[in-house]
Amino acid sequence: MRTIFAALGVLAAIALGAGVYVYGILEGWYGRSRDAGEIVGASVPGDIVETRIETQRASLDEAGFPDDTQILFGDLHVHSTFSTDAFVWALPLLRGEGANPLADACDFARYCSALDFWSITDHAEAMTPRRWAQSVESIQECAARSDADGVPDVIPFMGFEWTQVGALPSEHYGHKNVIFRSIEADEISARPIAAAGVTVRALRDNAQALLPPEIALLDLPNRQDYYDFGRFVQEVRDTPLCDPEIDSADLPRECYEIAATPADLVARLDSQGVERLIIPHGSSWGFYTPPGTTWDHQLRPDQPVEEFSLIEIYSGHGNSEEYRSWRAFDGTVDAPECPEPSPNYLPSCWRAGEIIEERCLLAGVEEAECADRAAIARRNAASIGLAGHLTVQGEDIEDWLDSGQCRDCFLPAFNLNPTTSVQYGLAISNFEGDEPRRFHWGFIGSSDTHTARPGIGYKPVERHYMADVSGAVSEDIAHRFLPPDPEAPPHSVAIDRETLIQNAGFQITELERQASFFTGGGLAAAHVRERSRDGVWEALESRRVYATSGLRQLLWFEMLDEDGEAIAAMGEDVDLAATPRFRVRAVGSFVQQPGCPDYAVRGLPAERLEGLCRNECYNPGDERHAITRIEVVRIRPQIEPDESVDLLIEDVWRTLECDDDGDGCVAEFEDPDFLAGGRDAIYYVRAIQEPTGQINGAGLRCEYDADGQCIRANPCFGDYRTQMSEDCVAQVEHRAWSSPIYVGYQAPPETPEEAAPMDGAPADAAAEGDAPAEDEGDTDYRPDDGEQPTRR
């Protein structure tokens, strides 16, 4: 009898356990698989879109822009919570909203930011077959909604981010977005293609480092969000790896595909025969770029240089444009050394020594001993590169001052790495073939938003929603993610690289300092001949594009012939045997009005407008900001392997002042030294606008001494230390970057001394705010003996 009762007890326990398990599934205890969300807004009324077009046309006509061109603004770098980092940052304990699904991006682009085009680019490493299929369906629905009223209010594109991080400079290729021309499932990649390495291992092998499993117990009201994240990661793990030996076109849709290098990525896309663009971004971000990394190895003959026709020069994660001669580390990869400070740069490894020396002296230790400890601290910090800050225990973020940052750059990327900057990339050449191999990029800007909000840079408001700022809601939660050091000793600690790789998590990337560098983000501007998918694609392919730091300046940059007529536009290659002459036209962005326009208020439910747009939309008035000056950058690419790039990048090469009374600025200039130089040259311009507000515009908000050295930092934290209502706005000179014009040197019939420049043309023509067209051709362009430029 006891046996029977025991058996019944066991069966009851099993039944109860099964019931609890089933109930847990129904209640989502084990996590739910999230979808792409629901698009809420109908199409924007056609008359609203037509009014936008007509308003822009009036400004273009006033400034003398070509009649057959519109300028469309877009964002080709957008993440939803189908991306791992976006999901983590959306968690309530990190001040997130819980979810930012892909469908939000469609409504935001149409009603909040009023963009003309955008693309989803969730990290391929987190995408599964189900998520990819749902993303395609959502993009297709966005396109259908947008086209419903005859004129597309927005043109959505499909894409993914290949998020590569190498452990060594020779293995590092960086992040690249893949954008497809079509949104039809059979005309794009059958699956996203992940980057081999750190990002894949983090999801498939070490997800606990991303989010401690017990975290849900600390936020019971929102526990479902944390359960869902567990399910999110498990779905990636459950997806079988693709067979690397099978061509991409022959693989099943349901596997997880990986490419180790850009060449491998291109080969896999070629196998499928899909039309795409591959756009590098975040190239100078120092928080994940191994010290010593340069663009040089990506110019090797085995790398697909021709695939990279565009580059993201600016995003909400910082500016990757500018080159500087200083370095974060000297020496070699195997034996790094800490360089001394320079006027505009304090190496973080050097600051590590200063912190230890200050502590040591305060502890009453002799000066000589403290100096020795500082030297050891510098060596320890340099030895582990990006994680050098971990060798100084018990420090506060403020202790680091502005070390590791470019002081004289415009809104620089955190821990900027100069040798992967855009300017460095344009200055170098590879000489392994018959002809020098070089990058020929067009420039775009993007937001890199991780809250499914394309084009967020239109107003400096709501920092935690309109910039990628996140952080713990309390000190206790912060310590769950980044455990504090028990003390602050007056000496540094040595950490070997193997230990670092095994144990380091979020703390290696200095997330707390990074929060002061996330801004509203940039935009891509395209000169299109028609408002359509094909129109945008043709502009992107031909590099007829420019970048902005988030606002909507109008910009045109062209080369002129002897009659003052355009012979080449931004993004083009031209061979020339005469003095090159250029014209720039620039018009400032509209002054923004508070709130949202009427069509947005009518088009979205009130709670959607508040939650998604934060009740602040792109809402232009009638006045435009003034363009104050045009800056010209000249880069003369290497013609010998060992030529130093320091003398080849001339920034600023020319400054053309503008007298803009609201209608924009027209300026002309020439390069009288081109022929005498006897080498190729690259020219691009920056249209600089009068100062306006920008989120995190002052970075670490340093207080400087008379010598320009930071003596006190006031970081704008993403966590509990800075109020959610604090937007950390500072005045900056927003700008637009033209794509370069690439001018190849062609020897003229005469010697350089005999070659005649443009008759009577000054080296720098004056910039005119409202010069009539007939006055712009006062000086004629006469190539010698009728020599005409050759387009390439």
Short mmCIF file of C-alpha atoms in Angstrom, two decimals, residues 177-347:
data_model
loop_
_atom_site.label_atom_id
_atom_site.label_comp_id
_atom_site.label_asym_id
_atom_site.label_seq_id
_atom_site.Cartn_x
_atom_site.Cartn_y
_atom_site.Cartn_z
CA ASN A 177 26.57 47.88 -43.29
CA VAL A 178 25.17 45.90 -46.20
CA ILE A 179 22.26 47.65 -47.95
CA PHE A 180 20.18 45.96 -50.66
CA ARG A 181 18.58 47.69 -53.61
CA SER A 182 15.45 45.56 -53.55
CA ILE A 183 13.15 44.63 -50.70
CA GLU A 184 11.85 41.48 -52.39
CA ALA A 185 12.83 38.30 -50.55
CA ASP A 186 14.24 36.60 -53.66
CA GLU A 187 16.35 39.66 -54.60
CA ILE A 188 18.18 40.14 -51.31
CA SER A 189 20.41 37.86 -49.26
CA ALA A 190 18.62 34.70 -48.16
CA ARG A 191 19.95 35.33 -44.67
CA PRO A 192 22.12 37.94 -42.92
CA ILE A 193 25.82 37.09 -42.83
CA ALA A 194 27.52 37.43 -39.45
CA ALA A 195 31.14 38.36 -38.80
CA ALA A 196 33.33 35.65 -37.34
CA GLY A 197 34.95 36.40 -34.01
CA VAL A 198 34.07 38.28 -30.85
CA THR A 199 30.46 39.20 -31.62
CA VAL A 200 29.44 35.67 -32.61
CA ARG A 201 31.19 34.11 -29.62
CA ALA A 202 29.55 36.60 -27.24
CA LEU A 203 26.08 35.43 -28.30
CA ARG A 204 26.59 31.75 -28.97
CA ASP A 205 29.13 30.93 -26.25
CA ASN A 206 29.12 33.56 -23.51
CA ALA A 207 25.74 35.29 -23.29
CA GLN A 208 25.93 35.47 -19.48
CA ALA A 209 28.62 38.14 -19.89
CA LEU A 210 26.00 40.31 -21.61
CA LEU A 211 23.34 40.04 -18.91
CA PRO A 212 23.52 38.28 -15.52
CA PRO A 213 20.65 35.74 -15.38
CA GLU A 214 19.53 36.84 -11.90
CA ILE A 215 18.89 40.40 -13.10
CA ALA A 216 15.15 39.75 -13.57
CA LEU A 217 14.77 39.27 -9.81
CA LEU A 218 15.81 42.90 -9.31
CA ASP A 219 13.01 44.26 -11.48
CA LEU A 220 10.01 41.98 -10.94
CA PRO A 221 7.40 44.34 -12.47
CA ASN A 222 9.34 44.21 -15.75
CA ARG A 223 10.59 40.64 -15.43
CA GLN A 224 9.15 39.65 -18.81
CA ASP A 225 11.67 41.88 -20.58
CA TYR A 226 14.55 39.94 -19.03
CA TYR A 227 12.93 36.56 -19.71
CA ASP A 228 12.50 37.67 -23.32
CA PHE A 229 16.16 38.54 -23.57
CA GLY A 230 17.05 35.04 -22.47
CA ARG A 231 14.79 33.68 -25.21
CA PHE A 232 16.36 36.15 -27.66
CA VAL A 233 19.82 34.72 -27.04
CA GLN A 234 18.62 31.12 -27.01
CA GLU A 235 17.06 31.55 -30.45
CA VAL A 236 20.48 32.47 -31.84
CA ARG A 237 22.06 29.45 -30.17
CA ASP A 238 19.38 27.17 -31.53
CA THR A 239 20.05 28.22 -35.14
CA PRO A 240 22.40 25.68 -36.75
CA LEU A 241 25.61 26.96 -38.31
CA CYS A 242 25.80 26.92 -42.10
CA ASP A 243 28.31 24.60 -43.74
CA PRO A 244 31.22 26.93 -44.67
CA GLU A 245 32.16 24.68 -47.58
CA ILE A 246 28.85 25.18 -49.40
CA ASP A 247 28.29 28.20 -51.65
CA SER A 248 26.02 30.79 -50.09
CA ALA A 249 23.49 30.43 -52.91
CA ASP A 250 23.10 26.72 -52.17
CA LEU A 251 22.67 26.99 -48.41
CA PRO A 252 19.30 26.49 -46.72
CA ARG A 253 17.60 29.65 -45.49
CA GLU A 254 17.37 28.29 -41.94
CA CYS A 255 21.09 28.30 -41.05
CA TYR A 256 23.45 30.84 -39.47
CA GLU A 257 25.99 32.07 -42.03
CA ILE A 258 29.39 33.52 -41.11
CA ALA A 259 32.04 35.43 -43.10
CA ALA A 260 35.52 35.89 -41.65
CA THR A 261 36.73 38.79 -43.82
CA PRO A 262 35.28 41.44 -46.14
CA ALA A 263 36.48 39.38 -49.10
CA ASP A 264 34.58 36.38 -47.75
CA LEU A 265 31.49 38.54 -47.21
CA VAL A 266 31.62 39.82 -50.80
CA ALA A 267 32.13 36.30 -52.19
CA ARG A 268 29.06 35.05 -50.34
CA LEU A 269 26.91 37.93 -51.56
CA ASP A 270 28.25 37.45 -55.10
CA SER A 271 27.28 33.78 -54.90
CA GLN A 272 23.68 34.86 -54.37
CA GLY A 273 23.84 37.47 -57.14
CA VAL A 274 22.24 40.23 -55.04
CA GLU A 275 22.62 43.95 -55.74
CA ARG A 276 24.01 45.71 -52.68
CA LEU A 277 26.22 48.40 -51.21
CA ILE A 278 28.74 47.73 -48.44
CA ILE A 279 29.40 50.79 -46.28
CA PRO A 280 32.14 50.90 -43.60
CA HIS A 281 31.27 52.87 -40.50
CA GLY A 282 32.68 53.83 -37.13
CA SER A 283 36.15 53.39 -38.58
CA SER A 284 37.96 55.53 -35.99
CA TRP A 285 36.03 54.33 -32.92
CA GLY A 286 38.79 53.57 -30.47
CA PHE A 287 36.78 51.62 -27.93
CA TYR A 288 36.92 48.41 -29.98
CA THR A 289 39.72 49.03 -32.51
CA PRO A 290 42.95 47.21 -31.56
CA PRO A 291 45.84 49.65 -30.99
CA GLY A 292 48.01 49.93 -34.08
CA THR A 293 45.19 49.25 -36.53
CA THR A 294 45.35 51.19 -39.80
CA TRP A 295 43.44 51.16 -43.09
CA ASP A 296 46.52 49.86 -44.91
CA HIS A 297 45.81 46.13 -44.78
CA GLN A 298 42.31 46.71 -46.21
CA LEU A 299 43.96 48.05 -49.40
CA ARG A 300 45.75 44.78 -50.11
CA PRO A 301 45.09 43.22 -53.52
CA ASP A 302 43.12 40.40 -51.89
CA GLN A 303 40.63 42.85 -50.36
CA PRO A 304 37.52 44.10 -52.26
CA VAL A 305 38.34 47.83 -52.23
CA GLU A 306 36.01 48.54 -55.16
CA GLU A 307 33.04 47.36 -53.07
CA PHE A 308 33.41 50.23 -50.61
CA SER A 309 32.19 53.18 -52.66
CA LEU A 310 30.67 54.92 -49.63
CA ILE A 311 31.77 55.47 -46.05
CA GLU A 312 29.90 56.73 -43.01
CA ILE A 313 31.97 59.74 -42.00
CA TYR A 314 29.76 60.77 -39.07
CA SER A 315 27.14 59.16 -36.85
CA GLY A 316 25.57 59.54 -33.44
CA HIS A 317 28.58 57.64 -32.12
CA GLY A 318 31.02 60.30 -33.30
CA ASN A 319 32.99 61.80 -36.15
CA SER A 320 35.44 59.53 -37.98
CA GLU A 321 36.69 62.17 -40.42
CA GLU A 322 39.77 63.77 -38.93
CA TYR A 323 43.37 62.54 -38.87
CA ARG A 324 45.86 63.58 -36.22
CA SER A 325 49.59 62.79 -35.94
CA TRP A 326 49.45 61.67 -32.29
CA ARG A 327 49.00 58.02 -31.33
CA ALA A 328 47.47 56.33 -28.29
CA PHE A 329 50.42 53.94 -28.15
CA ASP A 330 53.96 53.77 -29.55
CA GLY A 331 56.13 50.73 -30.08
CA THR A 332 54.79 47.53 -31.58
CA VAL A 333 51.78 45.31 -31.02
CA ASP A 334 53.92 42.91 -28.99
CA ALA A 335 55.82 45.63 -27.14
CA PRO A 336 53.60 48.72 -26.84
CA GLU A 337 54.93 51.89 -25.21
CA CYS A 338 53.14 54.88 -23.75
CA PRO A 339 53.80 58.12 -25.66
CA GLU A 340 54.18 61.49 -23.99
CA PRO A 341 51.30 63.98 -24.14
CA SER A 342 51.04 66.44 -27.02
CA PRO A 343 49.29 69.86 -26.94
CA ASN A 344 45.90 68.50 -27.98
CA TYR A 345 46.11 64.93 -26.73
CA LEU A 346 46.69 63.22 -23.40
CA PRO A 347 47.20 59.44 -23.81
#
